[in-house]
Amino acid sequence: MNDVLASLSNTGIAKQLGVPRVPVLRRHRPGDPLLAGPVLVASAGGAGGRFAKAVAAFVEENGQPVVGAAGEERLHGVVVDLSEARTLADLAAAQQLLTPAVRKLGPSGRLLLIGAEPADAFESGGAEAAAVAQALDGLVRSVAKELRAGATANLVVVAAGAPPVAIDSSVRFFLSARSAYVDGQVVHVAAPIGVLPEPAEVDDPLAEERPLAGRVAVVTGAARGIGASIADTLARDGATIVAVDVPAAGQRLADTANRTGGTALQLDITAADAADRLLTHLADRHGGVDLVVHNAGITRDKLLANMTADRWDAVLAVNLGAQLAINDALLAGGSPLREAGRVVCVSSQSGIAGNRGQTNYAASKAGVIGMVRALAPRFAERGATINAVAPGFIETDMTATMPLATREGGRRINSLRQGGLPVDVAEAIGWFGRAESGGLNGQIVRVCGQSMLGA
Ligand code: NAD
């Protein structure tokens, strides 16, 4: 990465010249505390939200005080439970809570709203309640654009039947430094699929550091770029890695496997027997698989007017066809995908916003979103989930070779005023990959710093 503006922007001379500040984002480092200061936890509406108590207990367990209202002190986080908000008066009460609270949010602070599904709210409170539930969407996307110094705002929408434990892994992710580049997002949580794991021992310091311990994770395209970072990050979190890439990636693939203590599988995922070979490797060498990360992807950019069939076919085959084939095999009888299995697909902001010169790529990445939504109920039948991350501008070899103006544009047109790092994509995948994330299925989360493109 060579983001010159980011390096210069925090120097004295830059301040004098009025160069816009590029905040330094707090990212997870093993051993760091999960929370960097007090967290305001409150609820507005009805008899109080269903989740505030569990969030407050979680904050205290992680060594930080819970405050009920903004005072003099800097806050690490603000969590407002609006799961029972049904009226405009409840919404006004939330504003009264939030206005002084956001002023106290510190650098890389976290604002998290918890809301109800509008359809559920309608059942209990009619159109006003549904409108209030939906209003949180606009509220959170707007305040995310207002926050400064690397602070983020996100919304967790919880289905009526979901128990408090269903949102644990999401609260943990959004309040922590692992979600540094996830901003202005809305995720929907339902009652967890399959069996929930035993809660981690509170006095086990490794439990939070190694949430993927004992899980086998396969990562395609793991030789370099975002895939290599996914492999490193999942291994850091305790997973056993199966690193997959084309035979031509040879040494770099071996490097990933060695670095992470995993195994390497040289495989072109578009080969006719690729799914078969992959699943056989997983069954024979590892006895099964818990997490499948469909990361491998290619671009072959051309305006549609100049598009050739080989460019179109190559991109669709790697980015979408291979994922479809492997998912089919994972869903088939006798598949090595274990209980609480997780599939995470890498889509792209281009698949949401579109991008000039990328009809093939954007079609493939939008197709991934369609596939995830269609297969979510099928994976649920097996006690598993499928979700996607859609990265925005990530600092990689690919983006380093863009023309300067395009690169600078991509970096700055988001609420955090910078590109993300491969590890930011990897952290979101790790969150979906946890056994505790069974309430998340069919979700598409952008890792884009709240890019204005396609929002
Ligand atoms: P990259 O080109 O650096 O890495 C992709 C890897 O996939 C390579 O190691 C390549 O050898 C492997 N691969 C390609 N075809 C393969 C095949 N047929 N079989 C097996 N492996 C294959 O790309 P990256 O920037 O790290 O991107 C990773 C993923 O993230 C891709 O799906 C990409 O579309 C997506 N993405 C990237 C960005 C970004 O800003 N870099 C943004 C949005 C989405």
Coordinates of C-alpha atoms and ligand atoms in Angstrom, one line a residue:
M1 CA 0.0 0.0 0.0
N2 CA 1.2 3.5 -0.8
D3 CA -1.4 5.9 0.3
V4 CA 0.6 9.1 0.4
L5 CA -2.2 11.3 1.6
A6 CA -2.9 9.0 4.6
S7 CA 0.8 9.1 5.5
L8 CA 1.0 12.9 5.2
S9 CA -2.3 13.8 6.6
N10 CA -1.4 13.5 10.2
T11 CA 1.7 15.6 10.0
G12 CA 1.9 19.2 11.3
I13 CA 2.4 20.7 7.9
A14 CA -0.6 18.9 6.5
K15 CA -2.8 20.4 9.3
Q16 CA -1.5 23.9 8.4
L17 CA -2.2 23.4 4.8
G18 CA -5.7 22.1 5.6
V19 CA -5.1 18.7 3.9
P20 CA -8.1 16.5 4.8
R21 CA -7.3 14.1 7.7
V22 CA -7.2 10.4 6.9
P23 CA -8.0 8.7 10.2
V24 CA -5.8 5.8 11.4
L25 CA -8.2 2.9 12.0
R26 CA -7.8 0.8 15.1
R27 CA -7.4 -2.8 13.9
H28 CA -7.4 -6.1 15.9
R29 CA -4.0 -7.2 17.3
P30 CA -3.9 -10.4 19.3
G31 CA -3.8 -9.6 23.0
D32 CA -5.4 -6.2 22.7
P33 CA -8.6 -5.7 24.7
L34 CA -11.8 -6.1 22.7
L35 CA -13.1 -2.7 23.9
A36 CA -11.0 0.5 24.2
G37 CA -13.2 2.3 26.8
P38 CA -16.6 2.7 28.4
V39 CA -19.7 1.7 26.4
L40 CA -23.0 3.5 26.6
V41 CA -25.8 0.8 26.5
A42 CA -29.4 2.0 26.5
S43 CA -32.7 1.1 25.0
A44 CA -35.7 3.2 23.9
G45 CA -39.3 2.0 23.4
G46 CA -41.8 -0.2 25.1
A47 CA -40.6 -1.9 28.2
G48 CA -37.0 -1.6 27.0
G49 CA -35.2 -3.7 24.3
R50 CA -34.7 -7.5 24.5
F51 CA -30.9 -7.2 24.1
A52 CA -29.6 -4.3 26.2
K53 CA -29.1 -6.5 29.3
A54 CA -27.0 -9.1 27.5
V55 CA -24.9 -6.4 25.7
A56 CA -24.2 -4.7 29.0
A57 CA -23.1 -8.0 30.6
F58 CA -20.8 -8.6 27.6
V59 CA -19.2 -5.1 28.0
E60 CA -18.6 -5.7 31.7
E61 CA -17.2 -9.2 31.0
N62 CA -14.7 -7.6 28.7
G63 CA -13.5 -5.2 31.4
Q64 CA -15.2 -1.9 30.5
P65 CA -17.7 0.1 32.4
V66 CA -21.3 0.4 31.1
V67 CA -22.8 3.8 31.2
G68 CA -26.5 4.6 30.8
A69 CA -26.2 8.1 29.4
A70 CA -23.5 10.4 27.9
G71 CA -21.5 12.3 30.5
E72 CA -18.1 13.8 30.5
E73 CA -16.0 10.8 29.5
R74 CA -15.0 9.6 26.0
L75 CA -16.9 6.6 24.9
H76 CA -15.6 3.6 23.0
G77 CA -19.0 2.5 22.0
V78 CA -22.7 3.4 22.0
V79 CA -25.3 0.6 21.7
V80 CA -28.9 1.5 21.6
D81 CA -31.4 -1.3 21.6
L82 CA -34.5 -0.3 19.7
S83 CA -35.9 -3.8 19.2
E84 CA -39.1 -2.7 21.0
A85 CA -39.3 0.8 19.5
R86 CA -42.8 1.1 17.9
T87 CA -43.8 4.8 17.9
L88 CA -42.4 8.1 16.7
A89 CA -42.1 9.0 20.3
D90 CA -39.8 6.0 20.8
L91 CA -37.7 7.2 17.8
A92 CA -37.5 10.7 19.3
A93 CA -36.3 9.2 22.6
A94 CA -33.6 7.5 20.6
Q95 CA -32.5 10.8 19.1
Q96 CA -32.4 12.3 22.6
L97 CA -30.1 9.5 23.7
L98 CA -27.9 9.5 20.6
T99 CA -27.3 13.2 20.1
P100 CA -25.1 13.8 23.2
A101 CA -23.7 10.2 22.9
V102 CA -22.2 10.7 19.4
R103 CA -20.4 13.8 20.6
K104 CA -18.5 11.7 23.1
L105 CA -17.6 8.9 20.7
G106 CA -13.8 8.5 20.6
P107 CA -11.4 7.6 17.7
S108 CA -12.4 4.3 16.0
G109 CA -15.6 4.5 18.2
R110 CA -18.5 2.1 17.6
L111 CA -22.1 3.1 17.2
L112 CA -24.4 0.0 17.1
L113 CA -28.2 0.1 16.8
I114 CA -30.3 -3.0 17.4
G115 CA -33.7 -2.9 15.6
A116 CA -36.7 -5.1 14.8
E117 CA -37.7 -6.5 11.5
P118 CA -40.3 -4.1 10.0
A119 CA -42.6 -7.0 9.2
D120 CA -42.4 -8.2 12.9
A121 CA -42.9 -4.7 14.1
F122 CA -46.0 -4.3 11.9
E123 CA -47.5 -7.4 13.6
S124 CA -47.3 -5.9 17.0
G125 CA -47.7 -2.2 16.2
G126 CA -49.1 -1.6 12.7
A127 CA -47.7 0.8 10.1
E128 CA -46.2 3.2 12.5
A129 CA -44.2 0.5 14.1
A130 CA -43.0 -0.9 10.7
A131 CA -42.0 2.7 9.7
V132 CA -40.1 3.2 12.9
A133 CA -38.2 -0.1 12.4
Q134 CA -37.3 0.9 8.8
A135 CA -36.4 4.4 10.0
L136 CA -33.3 3.0 11.7
D137 CA -31.9 2.1 8.3
G138 CA -31.8 5.8 7.2
L139 CA -30.7 6.9 10.6
V140 CA -27.7 4.6 10.8
R141 CA -26.6 5.2 7.2
S142 CA -26.7 8.9 7.8
V143 CA -24.9 9.0 11.1
A144 CA -22.2 6.8 9.7
K145 CA -21.5 9.5 7.2
E146 CA -21.3 12.1 10.0
L147 CA -18.9 10.3 12.4
R148 CA -15.2 11.2 12.3
A149 CA -11.9 9.9 13.4
G150 CA -12.5 6.3 12.1
A151 CA -15.7 5.8 14.1
T152 CA -18.4 3.6 12.5
A153 CA -22.1 3.0 12.7
N154 CA -24.0 -0.2 11.9
L155 CA -27.4 -1.7 12.5
V156 CA -28.3 -5.2 13.5
V157 CA -31.9 -6.1 12.7
V158 CA -33.2 -9.0 14.8
A159 CA -36.1 -11.3 14.0
A160 CA -38.8 -11.6 16.6
G161 CA -38.1 -15.3 17.4
A162 CA -34.3 -14.8 17.8
P163 CA -33.0 -15.2 21.4
P164 CA -30.5 -12.7 22.7
V165 CA -27.6 -15.1 22.2
A166 CA -28.2 -15.0 18.4
I167 CA -26.6 -11.5 18.2
D168 CA -23.6 -12.3 20.4
S169 CA -21.1 -12.8 17.6
S170 CA -22.4 -9.7 15.7
V171 CA -22.2 -7.5 18.8
R172 CA -18.7 -8.8 19.4
F173 CA -17.6 -8.1 15.8
F174 CA -19.2 -4.6 15.4
L175 CA -17.9 -3.4 18.8
S176 CA -14.4 -4.7 18.2
A177 CA -11.5 -3.5 16.0
R178 CA -12.1 -6.4 13.7
S179 CA -14.9 -4.4 12.0
A180 CA -12.6 -1.4 11.3
Y181 CA -13.7 -1.0 7.6
V182 CA -17.3 -2.1 7.9
D183 CA -19.4 1.0 8.1
G184 CA -23.0 2.0 7.4
Q185 CA -24.1 -1.7 7.1
V186 CA -27.4 -3.4 8.1
V187 CA -27.4 -7.1 8.9
H188 CA -30.3 -9.3 9.6
V189 CA -30.1 -11.9 12.4
A190 CA -32.6 -14.7 12.8
A191 CA -32.9 -17.6 15.2
P192 CA -29.6 -19.5 15.0
I193 CA -29.5 -22.5 12.6
G194 CA -28.3 -25.8 14.0
V195 CA -26.9 -26.3 17.5
L196 CA -25.4 -23.4 19.3
P197 CA -21.9 -24.1 20.7
E198 CA -21.3 -23.9 24.4
P199 CA -20.6 -20.3 25.5
A200 CA -16.8 -19.7 25.7
E201 CA -15.3 -19.9 29.2
V202 CA -15.1 -16.3 30.4
D203 CA -11.9 -17.1 32.2
D204 CA -10.3 -18.6 29.1
P205 CA -8.2 -15.8 27.6
L206 CA -7.7 -17.8 24.4
A207 CA -11.4 -18.2 23.7
E208 CA -11.7 -14.8 22.1
E209 CA -8.3 -14.9 20.5
R210 CA -9.0 -18.3 18.8
P211 CA -12.7 -18.3 18.0
L212 CA -12.1 -20.7 15.1
A213 CA -10.1 -23.3 17.1
G214 CA -10.8 -26.8 16.0
R215 CA -12.4 -25.7 12.7
V216 CA -11.1 -26.6 9.2
A217 CA -11.2 -23.7 6.7
V218 CA -10.6 -24.0 3.0
V219 CA -9.7 -20.7 1.2
T220 CA -9.6 -20.6 -2.7
G221 CA -7.2 -18.1 -4.3
A222 CA -5.0 -18.3 -1.1
A223 CA -1.6 -17.7 -2.8
R224 CA -1.7 -13.9 -2.7
G225 CA -3.7 -10.8 -2.1
I226 CA -7.0 -11.0 -0.1
G227 CA -7.0 -14.8 -0.1
A228 CA -3.5 -15.0 1.6
S229 CA -4.7 -12.5 4.2
I230 CA -7.9 -14.6 4.8
A231 CA -5.8 -17.7 5.3
D232 CA -3.4 -15.8 7.7
T233 CA -6.3 -14.3 9.7
L234 CA -8.4 -17.5 10.0
A235 CA -5.2 -19.4 11.1
R236 CA -4.5 -16.6 13.6
D237 CA -8.0 -17.3 14.9
G238 CA -7.3 -21.0 15.4
A239 CA -8.5 -22.6 12.1
T240 CA -6.6 -25.3 10.2
I241 CA -6.1 -23.9 6.7
V242 CA -6.5 -25.7 3.4
A243 CA -5.0 -23.3 0.9
V244 CA -6.2 -23.7 -2.7
D245 CA -4.8 -22.0 -5.9
V246 CA -3.9 -22.7 -9.5
P247 CA -0.7 -24.8 -10.1
A248 CA 1.0 -21.8 -11.5
A249 CA 0.8 -20.1 -8.1
G250 CA 3.2 -22.9 -6.9
Q251 CA 5.6 -21.4 -4.4
R252 CA 3.3 -18.7 -3.1
L253 CA 0.7 -21.2 -2.4
A254 CA 3.2 -23.4 -0.6
D255 CA 4.2 -20.2 1.4
T256 CA 0.7 -19.6 2.5
A257 CA 0.3 -23.3 3.6
N258 CA 3.6 -23.2 5.5
R259 CA 3.0 -19.8 7.1
T260 CA -0.4 -21.0 8.4
G261 CA 0.6 -24.5 9.2
G262 CA -2.0 -25.8 6.8
T263 CA -2.1 -27.9 3.7
A264 CA -1.9 -26.7 0.1
L265 CA -4.0 -28.0 -2.8
Q266 CA -3.0 -27.0 -6.3
L267 CA -6.3 -26.9 -8.2
D268 CA -7.8 -24.9 -11.0
I269 CA -11.3 -24.4 -9.5
T270 CA -12.8 -24.2 -13.0
A271 CA -11.7 -27.8 -13.9
A272 CA -14.5 -30.2 -14.5
D273 CA -13.4 -32.4 -11.5
A274 CA -12.4 -29.5 -9.2
A275 CA -15.3 -29.9 -6.7
D276 CA -14.7 -33.6 -6.5
R277 CA -11.0 -33.2 -6.0
L278 CA -11.5 -30.5 -3.4
L279 CA -14.1 -32.4 -1.3
T280 CA -12.0 -35.6 -1.5
H281 CA -8.9 -33.7 -0.2
L282 CA -11.0 -32.3 2.6
A283 CA -12.5 -35.7 3.6
D284 CA -9.2 -37.6 3.2
R285 CA -6.7 -35.2 4.7
H286 CA -8.9 -33.4 7.3
G287 CA -11.9 -35.6 7.9
G288 CA -14.3 -32.8 6.9
V289 CA -14.6 -29.1 6.6
D290 CA -16.3 -26.3 8.7
L291 CA -15.6 -23.2 6.7
V292 CA -15.4 -22.8 2.9
V293 CA -14.3 -19.4 1.6
H294 CA -14.9 -18.8 -2.1
N295 CA -12.3 -16.0 -2.6
A296 CA -10.6 -16.8 -6.0
G297 CA -11.5 -14.3 -8.6
I298 CA -10.3 -12.7 -11.8
T299 CA -10.9 -9.6 -13.9
R300 CA -10.8 -9.3 -17.7
D301 CA -12.0 -5.8 -18.2
K302 CA -13.4 -4.5 -21.5
L303 CA -16.3 -2.3 -22.5
L304 CA -19.3 -4.4 -23.4
A305 CA -19.0 -3.1 -27.0
N306 CA -15.6 -4.7 -27.2
M307 CA -16.2 -7.8 -25.0
T308 CA -15.1 -11.1 -26.3
A309 CA -16.6 -14.5 -25.4
D310 CA -13.3 -15.7 -23.9
R311 CA -13.1 -12.8 -21.5
W312 CA -16.7 -13.1 -20.6
D313 CA -16.5 -16.9 -20.1
A314 CA -13.2 -16.9 -18.1
V315 CA -14.6 -14.4 -15.5
L316 CA -18.0 -16.1 -15.1
A317 CA -16.3 -19.5 -14.8
V318 CA -13.9 -18.5 -12.0
N319 CA -16.0 -16.0 -10.1
L320 CA -19.4 -17.7 -10.3
G321 CA -19.5 -21.1 -12.1
A322 CA -16.8 -22.7 -9.8
Q323 CA -18.6 -21.4 -6.7
L324 CA -21.9 -22.9 -7.9
A325 CA -20.3 -26.3 -8.7
I326 CA -18.5 -26.5 -5.3
N327 CA -21.7 -25.4 -3.4
D328 CA -23.7 -28.1 -5.2
A329 CA -21.2 -30.7 -4.1
L330 CA -21.2 -29.4 -0.5
L331 CA -25.0 -29.7 -0.4
A332 CA -25.0 -33.2 -1.9
G333 CA -25.4 -36.3 0.3
G334 CA -22.1 -37.5 1.9
S335 CA -20.5 -34.1 1.6
P336 CA -17.7 -33.4 4.1
L337 CA -19.4 -30.1 5.3
R338 CA -19.9 -30.5 9.0
E339 CA -22.6 -29.4 11.4
A340 CA -22.4 -25.6 11.9
G341 CA -20.7 -25.4 8.5
R342 CA -20.2 -22.0 7.1
V343 CA -19.8 -20.9 3.4
V344 CA -18.6 -17.4 2.8
C345 CA -18.4 -16.0 -0.8
V346 CA -16.5 -13.0 -1.9
S347 CA -18.6 -10.7 -4.0
S348 CA -17.7 -7.1 -4.8
Q349 CA -19.0 -3.6 -4.7
S350 CA -18.9 -3.7 -8.5
G351 CA -21.6 -6.4 -8.3
I352 CA -23.8 -3.9 -6.5
A353 CA -22.9 -0.5 -8.0
G354 CA -21.7 -1.6 -11.5
N355 CA -18.4 -0.4 -12.9
R356 CA -17.4 0.8 -16.4
G357 CA -15.5 -1.8 -18.3
Q358 CA -16.6 -4.6 -15.9
T359 CA -19.9 -6.0 -17.3
N360 CA -18.5 -9.5 -17.0
Y361 CA -17.0 -9.0 -13.5
A362 CA -20.0 -7.2 -12.2
A363 CA -22.4 -9.8 -13.6
S364 CA -20.4 -12.5 -11.9
K365 CA -20.3 -10.7 -8.6
A366 CA -24.0 -9.8 -8.6
G367 CA -24.6 -13.4 -9.5
V368 CA -22.8 -14.5 -6.3
I369 CA -25.3 -12.4 -4.4
G370 CA -28.2 -14.1 -6.1
M371 CA -26.6 -17.5 -5.5
V372 CA -26.1 -16.8 -1.7
R373 CA -29.7 -15.7 -1.3
A374 CA -31.0 -18.7 -3.2
L375 CA -28.9 -21.2 -1.4
A376 CA -29.4 -19.9 2.2
P377 CA -32.5 -22.0 2.9
R378 CA -30.7 -25.1 1.4
F379 CA -27.7 -24.7 3.6
A380 CA -30.0 -24.1 6.6
E381 CA -31.6 -27.5 6.0
R382 CA -28.1 -29.0 6.7
G383 CA -27.6 -26.9 9.8
A384 CA -25.1 -24.6 7.9
T385 CA -25.1 -21.1 6.5
I386 CA -24.0 -19.2 3.4
N387 CA -23.2 -15.5 3.4
A388 CA -21.1 -13.0 1.3
V389 CA -18.8 -10.2 1.8
A390 CA -18.6 -7.4 -0.9
P391 CA -15.3 -5.6 -0.6
G392 CA -15.1 -2.0 -1.9
F393 CA -11.7 -0.5 -2.6
I394 CA -9.1 -2.7 -0.9
E395 CA -5.3 -1.9 -1.1
T396 CA -3.9 -4.9 -3.1
D397 CA -1.6 -5.4 -6.1
M398 CA -4.7 -5.1 -8.3
T399 CA -5.7 -1.7 -7.0
A400 CA -2.0 -0.5 -6.9
T401 CA -1.8 -0.8 -10.7
M402 CA -4.9 1.4 -11.3
P403 CA -4.4 4.8 -12.9
L404 CA -3.7 7.4 -10.2
A405 CA -6.9 9.3 -10.6
T406 CA -9.1 6.2 -10.4
R407 CA -7.1 5.0 -7.5
E408 CA -7.4 8.2 -5.5
G409 CA -11.1 8.4 -6.3
G410 CA -11.7 4.8 -5.1
R411 CA -9.8 5.5 -1.9
R412 CA -11.5 8.7 -0.9
I413 CA -15.2 8.3 -1.8
N414 CA -16.1 6.5 1.4
S415 CA -16.9 7.6 5.0
L416 CA -13.5 6.6 6.3
R417 CA -11.6 8.4 3.5
Q418 CA -9.2 5.5 2.7
G419 CA -9.0 2.1 1.1
G420 CA -9.5 -1.0 3.2
L421 CA -6.8 -3.6 3.9
P422 CA -7.1 -7.3 2.9
V423 CA -7.3 -8.1 6.6
D424 CA -10.6 -6.1 6.8
V425 CA -12.2 -8.5 4.4
A426 CA -10.7 -11.4 6.2
E427 CA -12.0 -10.3 9.6
A428 CA -15.6 -10.1 8.3
I429 CA -15.2 -13.6 6.9
G430 CA -14.0 -14.8 10.3
W431 CA -17.1 -13.3 11.9
F432 CA -19.4 -15.2 9.5
G433 CA -17.2 -18.3 10.0
R434 CA -17.7 -18.6 13.7
A435 CA -19.9 -21.5 15.0
E436 CA -21.8 -18.8 17.0
S437 CA -22.8 -17.0 13.8
G438 CA -25.7 -19.4 13.0
G439 CA -28.2 -16.5 13.1
L440 CA -26.6 -15.0 10.0
N441 CA -27.7 -16.6 6.7
G442 CA -28.1 -15.2 3.2
Q443 CA -26.5 -11.9 4.3
I444 CA -24.4 -9.6 2.1
V445 CA -22.1 -7.4 4.1
R446 CA -20.0 -4.7 2.3
V447 CA -16.5 -4.1 3.5
C448 CA -16.1 -0.8 1.9
G449 CA -15.9 2.0 4.6
Q450 CA -19.4 3.0 3.5
S451 CA -18.4 3.7 -0.1
M452 CA -20.8 6.1 -1.8
L453 CA -20.8 3.8 -4.9
G454 CA -24.0 1.7 -5.0
A455 CA -25.1 2.8 -1.6
Ligands
NAD1 P1 -5.7 -11.5 -6.7 O1 -5.7 -11.5 -8.2 O2 -4.5 -10.8 -6.0 O3 -5.8 -13.0 -6.1 C1 -6.7 -13.9 -6.7 C2 -6.2 -15.3 -6.5 O4 -7.1 -16.2 -7.0 C3 -4.8 -15.5 -7.2 O5 -3.9 -16.1 -6.3 C4 -5.2 -16.4 -8.3 O6 -4.1 -17.3 -8.7 C5 -6.4 -17.2 -7.8 N1 -7.2 -17.8 -8.8 C6 -7.6 -17.2 -10.0 N2 -8.2 -18.1 -10.8 C7 -8.2 -19.3 -10.1 C8 -8.7 -20.6 -10.4 N3 -9.3 -20.8 -11.6 N4 -8.5 -21.6 -9.5 C9 -7.9 -21.3 -8.3 N5 -7.4 -20.1 -8.0 C10 -7.6 -19.1 -8.9 O7 -7.1 -10.8 -6.3 P2 -7.5 -10.1 -4.9 O8 -7.5 -8.6 -5.2 O9 -6.8 -10.7 -3.7 O10 -9.1 -10.5 -4.9 C11 -9.6 -11.6 -4.1 C12 -11.1 -11.6 -4.3 O11 -11.6 -10.4 -3.8 C13 -11.6 -11.8 -5.7 O12 -12.7 -12.6 -5.7 C14 -11.9 -10.4 -6.1 O13 -12.8 -10.3 -7.1 C15 -12.4 -9.8 -4.8 N6 -12.4 -8.3 -4.7 C16 -11.2 -7.7 -4.6 C17 -11.2 -6.3 -4.5 C18 -10.0 -5.4 -4.4 O14 -10.0 -4.2 -4.2 N7 -8.8 -6.0 -4.5 C19 -12.5 -5.6 -4.4 C20 -13.6 -6.3 -4.5 C21 -13.6 -7.7 -4.6

